[in-house]
mmCIF file of C-alpha atoms in Angstrom:
data_model
loop_
_atom_site.group_PDB
_atom_site.id
_atom_site.type_symbol
_atom_site.label_atom_id
_atom_site.label_comp_id
_atom_site.label_asym_id
_atom_site.label_seq_id
_atom_site.Cartn_x
_atom_site.Cartn_y
_atom_site.Cartn_z
ATOM 1 C CA UNK A 1 133.764 115.895 88.850
ATOM 2 C CA UNK A 2 137.482 115.504 89.540
ATOM 3 C CA UNK A 3 137.819 113.807 86.148
ATOM 4 C CA UNK A 4 135.987 116.714 84.503
ATOM 5 C CA UNK A 5 138.320 119.188 86.235
ATOM 6 C CA UNK A 6 141.340 117.199 85.015
ATOM 7 C CA UNK A 7 139.966 117.347 81.470
ATOM 8 C CA UNK A 8 139.457 121.114 81.766
ATOM 9 C CA UNK A 9 143.075 121.550 82.851
ATOM 10 C CA UNK A 10 144.479 119.559 79.908
ATOM 11 C CA UNK A 11 147.986 120.917 79.152
ATOM 12 C CA UNK A 12 148.248 123.111 76.089
ATOM 13 C CA UNK A 13 144.717 124.506 76.216
ATOM 14 C CA UNK A 14 144.807 128.329 75.921
ATOM 15 C CA UNK A 15 144.103 130.220 79.149
ATOM 16 C CA UNK A 16 142.193 132.947 77.325
ATOM 17 C CA UNK A 17 139.927 134.362 76.059
ATOM 18 C CA UNK A 18 137.566 131.462 76.850
ATOM 19 C CA UNK A 19 137.424 129.503 80.103
ATOM 20 C CA UNK A 20 138.791 125.967 80.222
ATOM 21 C CA UNK A 21 135.921 123.534 80.752
ATOM 22 C CA UNK A 22 135.618 119.755 81.115
ATOM 23 C CA UNK A 23 132.593 117.471 80.842
ATOM 24 C CA UNK A 24 131.926 113.798 81.627
ATOM 25 C CA UNK A 25 128.719 111.972 80.652
ATOM 26 C CA UNK A 26 127.561 109.077 82.827
ATOM 27 C CA UNK A 27 124.993 106.472 81.855
ATOM 28 C CA UNK A 28 122.310 105.586 84.467
ATOM 29 C CA UNK A 29 124.504 102.693 85.652
ATOM 30 C CA UNK A 30 127.467 105.039 86.223
ATOM 31 C CA UNK A 31 129.373 104.034 83.099
ATOM 32 C CA UNK A 32 131.287 106.830 81.345
ATOM 33 C CA UNK A 33 129.785 107.215 77.870
ATOM 34 C CA UNK A 34 131.409 110.446 76.804
ATOM 35 C CA UNK A 35 134.110 112.949 77.747
ATOM 36 C CA UNK A 36 135.137 116.281 76.345
ATOM 37 C CA UNK A 37 136.937 119.530 77.023
ATOM 38 C CA UNK A 38 137.084 122.935 75.393
ATOM 39 C CA UNK A 39 140.170 123.255 73.197
ATOM 40 C CA UNK A 40 140.029 127.028 72.750
ATOM 41 C CA UNK A 41 138.046 129.830 71.137
ATOM 42 C CA UNK A 42 136.022 128.739 68.117
ATOM 43 C CA UNK A 43 136.160 125.011 68.919
ATOM 44 C CA UNK A 44 133.245 122.902 70.254
ATOM 45 C CA UNK A 45 132.503 123.396 73.936
ATOM 46 C CA UNK A 46 133.183 120.590 76.385
ATOM 47 C CA UNK A 47 129.540 119.490 76.569
ATOM 48 C CA UNK A 48 129.182 119.353 72.790
ATOM 49 C CA UNK A 49 132.364 117.321 72.421
ATOM 50 C CA UNK A 50 131.231 114.866 75.106
ATOM 51 C CA UNK A 51 127.783 114.553 73.490
ATOM 52 C CA UNK A 52 129.386 113.783 70.132
ATOM 53 C CA UNK A 53 131.376 110.965 71.726
ATOM 54 C CA UNK A 54 128.340 109.555 73.526
ATOM 55 C CA UNK A 55 125.881 109.719 70.630
ATOM 56 C CA UNK A 56 122.575 108.033 71.535
ATOM 57 C CA UNK A 57 124.045 106.925 74.867
ATOM 58 C CA UNK A 58 123.634 110.515 76.065
ATOM 59 C CA UNK A 59 119.863 110.008 76.366
ATOM 60 C CA UNK A 60 119.025 109.663 80.045
ATOM 61 C CA UNK A 61 122.630 110.350 81.069
ATOM 62 C CA UNK A 62 124.054 112.643 83.744
ATOM 63 C CA UNK A 63 126.374 115.421 82.583
ATOM 64 C CA UNK A 64 129.155 116.383 84.995
ATOM 65 C CA UNK A 65 130.404 119.843 83.976
ATOM 66 C CA UNK A 66 133.014 122.112 85.568
ATOM 67 C CA UNK A 67 131.246 125.314 84.464
ATOM 68 C CA UNK A 68 127.548 126.079 84.093
ATOM 69 C CA UNK A 69 126.520 125.276 80.494
ATOM 70 C CA UNK A 70 126.406 128.457 78.467
ATOM 71 C CA UNK A 71 123.075 129.984 77.621
ATOM 72 C CA UNK A 72 123.982 132.159 74.641
ATOM 73 C CA UNK A 73 125.039 131.891 71.032
ATOM 74 C CA UNK A 74 128.562 133.058 70.295
ATOM 75 C CA UNK A 75 130.912 131.297 67.898
ATOM 76 C CA UNK A 76 129.045 128.143 68.912
ATOM 77 C CA UNK A 77 125.476 127.481 70.033
ATOM 78 C CA UNK A 78 124.254 127.341 73.637
ATOM 79 C CA UNK A 79 125.374 124.200 75.460
ATOM 80 C CA UNK A 80 122.240 124.214 77.627
ATOM 81 C CA UNK A 81 120.127 123.652 74.523
ATOM 82 C CA UNK A 82 122.509 120.968 73.254
ATOM 83 C CA UNK A 83 122.127 119.000 76.495
ATOM 84 C CA UNK A 84 118.340 119.311 76.342
ATOM 85 C CA UNK A 85 118.223 118.188 72.707
ATOM 86 C CA UNK A 86 120.426 115.173 73.474
ATOM 87 C CA UNK A 87 118.002 113.939 76.131
ATOM 88 C CA UNK A 88 120.338 114.340 79.114
ATOM 89 C CA UNK A 89 118.378 113.762 82.325
ATOM 90 C CA UNK A 90 120.569 115.357 84.992
ATOM 91 C CA UNK A 91 123.328 117.983 85.066
ATOM 92 C CA UNK A 92 125.836 118.455 87.897
ATOM 93 C CA UNK A 93 127.719 121.769 87.756
ATOM 94 C CA UNK A 94 130.768 122.848 89.732
ATOM 95 C CA UNK A 95 131.019 126.610 89.070
ATOM 96 C CA UNK A 96 128.164 128.944 88.161
ATOM 97 C CA UNK A 97 129.048 131.114 85.175
ATOM 98 C CA UNK A 98 130.048 134.643 86.336
ATOM 99 C CA UNK A 99 129.835 136.002 82.787
ATOM 100 C CA UNK A 100 126.478 137.819 82.505
ATOM 101 C CA UNK A 101 126.459 137.258 78.742
ATOM 102 C CA UNK A 102 126.553 133.472 79.081
ATOM 103 C CA UNK A 103 124.969 132.709 82.455
ATOM 104 C CA UNK A 104 121.485 131.340 83.028
ATOM 105 C CA UNK A 105 122.104 127.859 81.685
ATOM 106 C CA UNK A 106 121.024 126.174 84.928
ATOM 107 C CA UNK A 107 117.654 127.923 84.847
ATOM 108 C CA UNK A 108 117.141 126.975 81.203
ATOM 109 C CA UNK A 109 117.886 123.344 81.988
ATOM 110 C CA UNK A 110 115.503 123.295 84.958
ATOM 111 C CA UNK A 111 112.766 124.914 82.894
ATOM 112 C CA UNK A 112 113.129 122.068 80.396
ATOM 113 C CA UNK A 113 112.629 119.517 83.165
ATOM 114 C CA UNK A 114 116.216 118.466 83.803
ATOM 115 C CA UNK A 115 117.502 117.917 87.318
ATOM 116 C CA UNK A 116 120.321 120.380 88.048
ATOM 117 C CA UNK A 117 122.758 120.503 90.959
ATOM 118 C CA UNK A 118 125.418 123.219 91.375
ATOM 119 C CA UNK A 119 128.412 123.877 93.606
ATOM 120 C CA UNK A 120 130.144 120.474 93.587
ATOM 121 C CA UNK A 121 133.913 121.160 93.894
ATOM 122 C CA UNK A 122 133.273 124.762 92.883
ATOM 123 C CA UNK A 123 136.523 126.116 94.343
ATOM 124 C CA UNK A 124 138.596 123.466 92.570
ATOM 125 C CA UNK A 125 136.885 124.319 89.310
ATOM 126 C CA UNK A 126 137.420 128.056 89.771
ATOM 127 C CA UNK A 127 141.129 127.386 90.270
ATOM 128 C CA UNK A 128 141.311 126.213 86.643
ATOM 129 C CA UNK A 129 140.284 129.697 85.400
ATOM 130 C CA UNK A 130 141.238 132.123 88.183
ATOM 131 C CA UNK A 131 141.836 135.270 86.099
ATOM 132 C CA UNK A 132 138.791 134.676 83.874
ATOM 133 C CA UNK A 133 136.587 134.164 86.928
ATOM 134 C CA UNK A 134 137.979 137.252 88.679
ATOM 135 C CA UNK A 135 137.517 139.468 85.628
ATOM 136 C CA UNK A 136 133.861 138.593 85.152
ATOM 137 C CA UNK A 137 133.074 138.938 88.850
ATOM 138 C CA UNK A 138 134.776 142.310 89.212
ATOM 139 C CA UNK A 139 134.256 143.821 85.777
ATOM 140 C CA UNK A 140 137.980 144.341 85.258
ATOM 141 C CA UNK A 141 141.083 142.242 84.598
ATOM 142 C CA UNK A 142 143.126 140.622 87.356
ATOM 143 C CA UNK A 143 146.358 142.639 87.758
ATOM 144 C CA UNK A 144 149.773 141.133 88.443
ATOM 145 C CA UNK A 145 152.485 143.697 89.137
ATOM 146 C CA UNK A 146 155.950 142.354 88.389
ATOM 147 C CA UNK A 147 159.223 144.112 89.152
ATOM 148 C CA UNK A 148 162.857 143.341 89.823
ATOM 149 C CA UNK A 149 164.835 145.033 92.579
ATOM 150 C CA UNK A 150 168.069 144.944 94.493
ATOM 151 C CA UNK A 151 168.209 144.057 98.184
ATOM 152 C CA UNK A 152 167.824 147.754 98.990
ATOM 153 C CA UNK A 153 164.754 148.135 96.766
ATOM 154 C CA UNK A 154 166.355 149.815 93.737
ATOM 155 C CA UNK A 155 165.143 149.057 90.227
ATOM 156 C CA UNK A 156 167.829 151.160 88.526
ATOM 157 C CA UNK A 157 171.168 152.722 89.393
ATOM 158 C CA UNK A 158 171.741 156.436 89.928
ATOM 159 C CA UNK A 159 172.650 156.901 86.243
ATOM 160 C CA UNK A 160 169.389 155.265 85.186
ATOM 161 C CA UNK A 161 170.850 151.934 84.055
ATOM 162 C CA UNK A 162 168.680 148.948 84.914
ATOM 163 C CA UNK A 163 169.887 146.137 82.619
ATOM 164 C CA UNK A 164 170.149 143.830 84.218
ATOM 165 C CA UNK A 165 168.990 143.958 87.824
ATOM 166 C CA UNK A 166 167.500 140.496 87.467
ATOM 167 C CA UNK A 167 169.459 137.440 86.362
ATOM 168 C CA UNK A 168 168.996 135.515 83.117
ATOM 169 C CA UNK A 169 167.089 132.682 84.861
ATOM 170 C CA UNK A 170 164.790 135.275 86.449
ATOM 171 C CA UNK A 171 164.169 136.918 83.088
ATOM 172 C CA UNK A 172 163.321 133.559 81.560
ATOM 173 C CA UNK A 173 160.950 132.932 84.438
ATOM 174 C CA UNK A 174 159.346 136.310 83.764
ATOM 175 C CA UNK A 175 158.585 135.230 80.195
ATOM 176 C CA UNK A 176 156.893 132.128 81.572
ATOM 177 C CA UNK A 177 154.667 134.341 83.720
ATOM 178 C CA UNK A 178 154.021 136.775 80.865
ATOM 179 C CA UNK A 179 152.636 133.864 78.848
ATOM 180 C CA UNK A 180 149.977 133.264 81.516
ATOM 181 C CA UNK A 181 148.483 136.720 80.926
ATOM 182 C CA UNK A 182 146.611 138.167 77.962
ATOM 183 C CA UNK A 183 147.840 141.756 78.380
ATOM 184 C CA UNK A 184 151.192 143.446 79.002
ATOM 185 C CA UNK A 185 150.903 146.996 80.378
ATOM 186 C CA UNK A 186 153.497 149.756 80.725
ATOM 187 C CA UNK A 187 153.477 153.548 80.828
ATOM 188 C CA UNK A 188 154.556 156.033 78.186
ATOM 189 C CA UNK A 189 157.785 156.863 80.019
ATOM 190 C CA UNK A 190 158.905 153.235 79.987
ATOM 191 C CA UNK A 191 158.235 153.022 76.254
ATOM 192 C CA UNK A 192 159.971 156.332 75.539
ATOM 193 C CA UNK A 193 163.062 155.689 77.663
ATOM 194 C CA UNK A 194 163.556 151.901 77.735
ATOM 195 C CA UNK A 195 161.875 150.997 74.411
ATOM 196 C CA UNK A 196 160.842 147.469 75.457
ATOM 197 C CA UNK A 197 159.364 145.092 72.902
ATOM 198 C CA UNK A 198 157.195 143.362 75.522
ATOM 199 C CA UNK A 199 156.932 140.048 73.746
ATOM 200 C CA UNK A 200 156.963 136.557 75.238
ATOM 201 C CA UNK A 201 160.034 134.528 74.294
ATOM 202 C CA UNK A 202 161.137 130.979 75.020
ATOM 203 C CA UNK A 203 164.377 129.876 76.673
ATOM 204 C CA UNK A 204 166.178 130.198 73.331
ATOM 205 C CA UNK A 205 164.997 133.818 73.041
ATOM 206 C CA UNK A 206 162.554 133.017 70.244
ATOM 207 C CA UNK A 207 159.061 134.570 70.258
ATOM 208 C CA UNK A 208 156.244 132.179 71.092
ATOM 209 C CA UNK A 209 153.207 131.819 68.837
ATOM 210 C CA UNK A 210 150.545 133.255 71.141
ATOM 211 C CA UNK A 211 151.475 136.785 72.229
ATOM 212 C CA UNK A 212 149.628 138.950 74.788
ATOM 213 C CA UNK A 213 148.262 142.328 73.789
ATOM 214 C CA UNK A 214 150.901 145.016 74.417
ATOM 215 C CA UNK A 215 149.385 148.114 75.980
ATOM 216 C CA UNK A 216 150.987 151.461 76.711
ATOM 217 C CA UNK A 217 149.050 153.755 79.014
ATOM 218 C CA UNK A 218 149.437 157.543 79.045
ATOM 219 C CA UNK A 219 148.322 160.723 77.310
ATOM 220 C CA UNK A 220 151.444 161.845 75.493
ATOM 221 C CA UNK A 221 152.342 160.954 71.906
ATOM 222 C CA UNK A 222 155.081 158.409 71.318
ATOM 223 C CA UNK A 223 157.479 157.945 68.398
ATOM 224 C CA UNK A 224 156.105 155.473 65.871
ATOM 225 C CA UNK A 225 159.402 153.594 65.793
ATOM 226 C CA UNK A 226 159.098 152.355 69.390
ATOM 227 C CA UNK A 227 159.388 148.555 69.452
ATOM 228 C CA UNK A 228 156.049 148.129 71.225
ATOM 229 C CA UNK A 229 154.398 149.208 67.953
ATOM 230 C CA UNK A 230 156.166 146.660 65.730
ATOM 231 C CA UNK A 231 154.415 143.682 64.144
ATOM 232 C CA UNK A 232 155.736 141.092 66.623
ATOM 233 C CA UNK A 233 152.472 141.237 68.609
ATOM 234 C CA UNK A 234 149.282 143.320 68.730
ATOM 235 C CA UNK A 235 149.567 146.661 70.531
ATOM 236 C CA UNK A 236 147.286 149.386 71.873
ATOM 237 C CA UNK A 237 147.807 152.923 73.198
ATOM 238 C CA UNK A 238 145.303 153.850 75.916
ATOM 239 C CA UNK A 239 145.382 157.625 76.215
ATOM 240 C CA UNK A 240 144.533 157.853 79.885
ATOM 241 C CA UNK A 241 146.373 158.119 83.185
ATOM 242 C CA UNK A 242 143.485 156.634 85.147
ATOM 243 C CA UNK A 243 144.145 152.975 86.069
ATOM 244 C CA UNK A 244 140.470 152.248 86.684
ATOM 245 C CA UNK A 245 139.474 153.584 83.281
ATOM 246 C CA UNK A 246 142.270 151.645 81.578
ATOM 247 C CA UNK A 247 141.213 148.358 83.158
ATOM 248 C CA UNK A 248 137.554 148.979 82.414
ATOM 249 C CA UNK A 249 138.379 149.639 78.753
ATOM 250 C CA UNK A 250 140.508 146.505 78.514
ATOM 251 C CA UNK A 251 137.703 144.385 79.958
ATOM 252 C CA UNK A 252 134.660 145.841 78.225
ATOM 253 C CA UNK A 253 136.141 146.693 74.819
ATOM 254 C CA UNK A 254 138.966 144.173 74.418
ATOM 255 C CA UNK A 255 137.812 141.146 76.475
ATOM 256 C CA UNK A 256 140.995 141.135 78.578
ATOM 257 C CA UNK A 257 141.134 139.154 81.822
ATOM 258 C CA UNK A 258 144.727 139.233 83.125
ATOM 259 C CA UNK A 259 147.009 142.277 83.008
ATOM 260 C CA UNK A 260 150.736 141.840 83.610
ATOM 261 C CA UNK A 261 151.919 145.244 84.838
ATOM 262 C CA UNK A 262 155.588 145.912 84.072
ATOM 263 C CA UNK A 263 155.670 149.688 84.074
ATOM 264 C CA UNK A 264 157.938 151.941 86.056
ATOM 265 C CA UNK A 265 157.573 153.200 89.627
ATOM 266 C CA UNK A 266 155.062 155.942 88.791
ATOM 267 C CA UNK A 267 152.630 153.614 87.038
ATOM 268 C CA UNK A 268 153.013 151.019 89.780
ATOM 269 C CA UNK A 269 152.256 153.621 92.443
ATOM 270 C CA UNK A 270 149.119 154.746 90.617
ATOM 271 C CA UNK A 271 147.746 151.201 90.456
ATOM 272 C CA UNK A 272 148.656 150.499 94.079
ATOM 273 C CA UNK A 273 147.130 153.758 95.207
ATOM 274 C CA UNK A 274 143.898 152.915 93.395
ATOM 275 C CA UNK A 275 143.759 149.477 95.014
ATOM 276 C CA UNK A 276 144.052 147.804 91.621
ATOM 277 C CA UNK A 277 146.966 145.411 92.172
ATOM 278 C CA UNK A 278 145.824 141.874 92.950
ATOM 279 C CA UNK A 279 149.162 140.052 92.926
ATOM 280 C CA UNK A 280 152.788 141.104 93.234
ATOM 281 C CA UNK A 281 155.704 139.141 91.795
ATOM 282 C CA UNK A 282 159.160 140.473 92.541
ATOM 283 C CA UNK A 283 162.615 139.152 91.736
ATOM 284 C CA UNK A 284 165.113 140.204 94.395
ATOM 285 C CA UNK A 285 168.710 140.289 93.207
ATOM 286 C CA UNK A 286 171.637 139.794 95.616
ATOM 287 C CA UNK A 287 173.148 143.239 94.999
ATOM 288 C CA UNK A 288 173.172 146.660 96.626
ATOM 289 C CA UNK A 289 173.142 150.062 94.920
ATOM 290 C CA UNK A 290 172.618 152.475 97.798
ATOM 291 C CA UNK A 291 171.080 155.043 95.438
ATOM 292 C CA UNK A 292 169.004 155.090 92.286
ATOM 293 C CA UNK A 293 165.390 154.667 91.259
ATOM 294 C CA UNK A 294 163.064 152.993 93.724
ATOM 295 C CA UNK A 295 160.933 150.102 92.573
ATOM 296 C CA UNK A 296 157.751 152.048 93.326
ATOM 297 C CA UNK A 297 156.949 155.754 93.401
ATOM 298 C CA UNK A 298 155.488 157.918 96.134
ATOM 299 C CA UNK A 299 152.511 156.203 97.755
ATOM 300 C CA UNK A 300 151.636 159.108 100.029
ATOM 301 C CA UNK A 301 152.522 157.132 103.153
ATOM 302 C CA UNK A 302 153.673 159.445 105.967
ATOM 303 C CA UNK A 303 154.149 156.835 108.698
ATOM 304 C CA UNK A 304 154.896 153.140 109.082
ATOM 305 C CA UNK A 305 151.401 152.473 110.399
ATOM 306 C CA UNK A 306 149.978 153.380 106.976
ATOM 307 C CA UNK A 307 152.271 151.058 105.015
ATOM 308 C CA UNK A 308 150.928 148.738 102.348
ATOM 309 C CA UNK A 309 150.912 145.248 103.783
ATOM 310 C CA UNK A 310 151.291 142.167 101.633
ATOM 311 C CA UNK A 311 150.730 138.511 102.371
ATOM 312 C CA UNK A 312 153.619 136.291 101.288
ATOM 313 C CA UNK A 313 152.258 133.397 99.227
ATOM 314 C CA UNK A 314 155.406 131.830 97.808
ATOM 315 C CA UNK A 315 159.192 132.101 97.965
ATOM 316 C CA UNK A 316 161.285 130.438 95.266
ATOM 317 C CA UNK A 317 164.976 130.627 94.387
ATOM 318 C CA UNK A 318 165.292 131.064 90.629
ATOM 319 C CA UNK A 319 168.674 130.051 89.218
ATOM 320 C CA UNK A 320 171.753 129.065 91.187
ATOM 321 C CA UNK A 321 175.122 130.433 92.259
ATOM 322 C CA UNK A 322 175.788 134.028 91.159
ATOM 323 C CA UNK A 323 172.722 133.842 88.881
ATOM 324 C CA UNK A 324 170.314 133.145 91.746
ATOM 325 C CA UNK A 325 167.427 135.526 92.408
ATOM 326 C CA UNK A 326 164.630 135.116 94.923
ATOM 327 C CA UNK A 327 161.131 135.283 93.494
ATOM 328 C CA UNK A 328 158.486 136.444 95.951
ATOM 329 C CA UNK A 329 154.796 136.102 95.167
ATOM 330 C CA UNK A 330 152.570 138.247 97.363
ATOM 331 C CA UNK A 331 148.982 139.390 97.707
ATOM 332 C CA UNK A 332 148.156 142.922 98.895
ATOM 333 C CA UNK A 333 146.139 143.049 102.103
ATOM 334 C CA UNK A 334 144.526 145.999 103.863
ATOM 335 C CA UNK A 335 146.526 149.207 103.905
ATOM 336 C CA UNK A 336 147.502 150.379 107.355
ATOM 337 C CA UNK A 337 147.038 146.977 109.023
ATOM 338 C CA UNK A 338 149.542 146.588 111.842
#
């Protein structure tokens, strides 16, 4: 199974919209007769690729798969049926499929007389597709809120200027994190005032090939010449101020699994207040402003006992010398825990 997980995590495989999956086929004597992994949407699934390598040697073999073989027909046929047709005798699965549209493969295999085991190294397998797994279990995308702030928690100076609170190395690191998501989300005020393009760029400031969906959330109309509406990447205007509705729409209508929230303090406060932030990434710059815009808006917290608490997962210095920022990665915990 560890080999199958390594195949699933092959560098360069897209993180979305499909899960990364690996498969190893073992002959009855334990010899590897086929391997495969999913290369991205529209390509053969891991099981099908491994079966093609194995050919007739797949008959009587054991399939080791990181994700339950799919049970539906999408761009490709159901992998459960492919395993049955190839004469595979036994299937060992790490993670059960949380996607209701594709799950049920284990039951189909058992009904056809195959021996099926599930749960082997399930957590390790889930770690290969964390946002995809979360989205299908919760019916909404995983949300990462990213912001940059000074030591005193300001995201902009008193005159509204905010370029640049974070350093160049921190901004490059932000683009690396943007590329891990499939959706960039900001509010109408950010688009109207800051006019961000919200694309992913490499270290030479060139746009990368695969761009996330750019989403602006809010009810008011926006000028058509805002950069978020250019042809550098796909874009969408969700005319709602309800974070829950926005996430539900992105999941059910646009198959989105990981939202990278880069809006201003008001939008951030609305997502935090709704309990819809799953991860926080902040770049802390070694500067003080003493006044200016806070990184997050009013959370309705009257006393310290009601504060939002976050668990610190990682601390990393990004850059060096005067360009150094500290990147904190945190996970929200229960509000009011003290």
